[in-house]
Structure formats: C-alpha cells, structure tokens
Short mmCIF file of C-alpha atoms in Angstrom, two decimals:
data_model
loop_
_atom_site.label_atom_id
_atom_site.label_comp_id
_atom_site.label_asym_id
_atom_site.label_seq_id
_atom_site.Cartn_x
_atom_site.Cartn_y
_atom_site.Cartn_z
CA LEU R 151 116.07 89.94 88.27
CA LEU R 152 115.42 86.75 90.23
CA VAL R 153 118.20 87.69 92.69
CA HIS R 154 116.53 91.07 93.23
CA HIS R 155 113.17 89.45 93.94
CA GLN R 156 114.70 86.89 96.29
CA ALA R 157 116.35 89.71 98.24
CA MET R 158 112.90 91.15 98.95
CA PHE R 159 111.73 88.00 100.80
CA GLU R 160 111.32 89.62 104.22
CA GLU R 161 109.28 92.49 102.74
CA ARG R 162 107.00 90.03 100.89
CA LYS R 163 106.62 88.01 104.08
CA LYS R 164 105.42 91.11 105.98
CA MET R 165 103.01 92.06 103.20
CA VAL R 166 101.49 88.57 103.02
CA ALA R 167 101.18 88.44 106.81
CA ALA R 168 99.12 91.66 106.66
CA LEU R 169 96.64 90.21 104.13
CA ASP R 170 93.33 88.83 105.35
CA ILE R 171 93.94 85.37 103.89
CA LYS R 172 92.69 82.41 105.85
CA GLU R 173 93.03 78.65 105.75
CA GLY R 174 90.80 77.38 102.94
CA ASP R 175 90.85 80.58 100.86
CA ILE R 176 91.42 80.59 97.10
CA VAL R 177 94.02 83.12 95.96
CA VAL R 178 94.94 84.22 92.43
CA ASP R 179 98.48 85.48 91.79
CA VAL R 180 98.49 87.33 88.45
CA ALA R 181 101.90 87.99 86.87
CA SER R 182 103.29 85.50 89.37
CA GLY R 183 106.74 85.38 87.80
CA PRO R 184 108.84 82.69 89.47
CA GLY R 185 106.25 82.04 92.18
CA LEU R 186 107.98 83.91 94.98
CA TRP R 187 104.66 85.19 96.33
CA GLY R 188 103.03 81.81 95.87
CA GLU R 189 105.45 80.13 98.26
CA LEU R 190 104.21 82.45 101.03
CA LEU R 191 100.56 82.49 100.02
CA VAL R 192 100.22 78.70 99.95
CA GLN R 193 101.34 78.54 103.56
CA LYS R 194 98.48 80.89 104.56
CA VAL R 195 95.74 79.02 102.71
CA GLY R 196 96.95 75.66 104.00
CA GLU R 197 96.04 72.28 102.60
CA SER R 198 92.36 73.17 102.18
CA GLY R 199 92.96 76.35 100.15
CA GLU R 200 94.27 76.95 96.63
CA ILE R 201 96.80 79.21 94.96
CA HIS R 202 96.42 79.86 91.20
CA CYS R 203 99.53 81.46 89.67
CA PHE R 204 99.44 83.00 86.19
CA ASP R 205 102.30 84.37 84.10
CA ASN R 206 103.04 84.68 80.40
CA ASP R 207 106.65 83.50 80.79
CA GLU R 208 106.80 79.72 80.54
CA GLU R 209 110.32 79.58 82.01
CA LEU R 210 109.18 81.43 85.15
CA ILE R 211 106.10 79.24 85.49
CA ASN R 212 108.29 76.13 85.26
CA TYR R 213 110.61 77.56 87.93
CA GLY R 214 107.62 78.14 90.21
CA ILE R 215 106.37 74.61 89.67
CA GLU R 216 109.76 73.11 90.48
CA LYS R 217 110.26 75.34 93.53
CA ASN R 218 106.81 75.33 95.11
CA ASN R 219 105.07 72.09 94.27
CA GLY R 220 106.63 70.39 97.28
CA ILE R 221 104.49 72.65 99.48
CA TYR R 222 100.88 71.44 99.41
CA LYS R 223 101.41 70.36 95.80
CA ASN R 224 97.77 69.37 95.41
CA ASN R 225 96.54 72.95 95.72
CA ASN R 226 99.28 75.01 94.08
CA TYR R 227 98.40 75.54 90.39
CA TYR R 228 100.39 77.26 87.63
CA TYR R 229 99.16 78.53 84.27
CA ILE R 230 100.85 80.07 81.26
CA ALA R 231 98.76 83.11 80.35
CA ASP R 232 98.57 84.85 76.98
#
C-alpha cells in the first residue's frame, strides 16, 4: 500500500499546488496515513505555519514522524486518533 501511495507523488504535488494554502496557515490532515501529504503541505505553510496529522494507525504515524520531522520539525505534529 505504501508503494502505491508513493507512486502517486506527482499527482499529490499537483493537488497541493492547487490548494489555497499560504505561508503561516494551519492545516489538518485527517487519516494522514504515513504522512505523504504532510511532506508537501509543510512546505507550503513554511516555518510559520503548522501541519497537524491524525491517523488511528500508530505504525503509520511513527513512519510519518521519522520521515517528515526533518522538515520544519517544530511545526509538523502527529497524533494517534481513536
């Protein structure tokens, strides 16, 4: 499943580019899975914005933390949801 989602990177990139997200915005990513959207969203909000990623799968949340916390790690938050 992760390989499938990674293969869709260019499509996600186009979709995020079309969103009206600006530097400093706060974005919520519900059912964030492994954080593949978060890695693109955090680049749009910049250092002054925030990304809050929620998923009920602890393994996927941990993957997202490991993968994305190098990018503006002070504003990229992950939560395990019920």
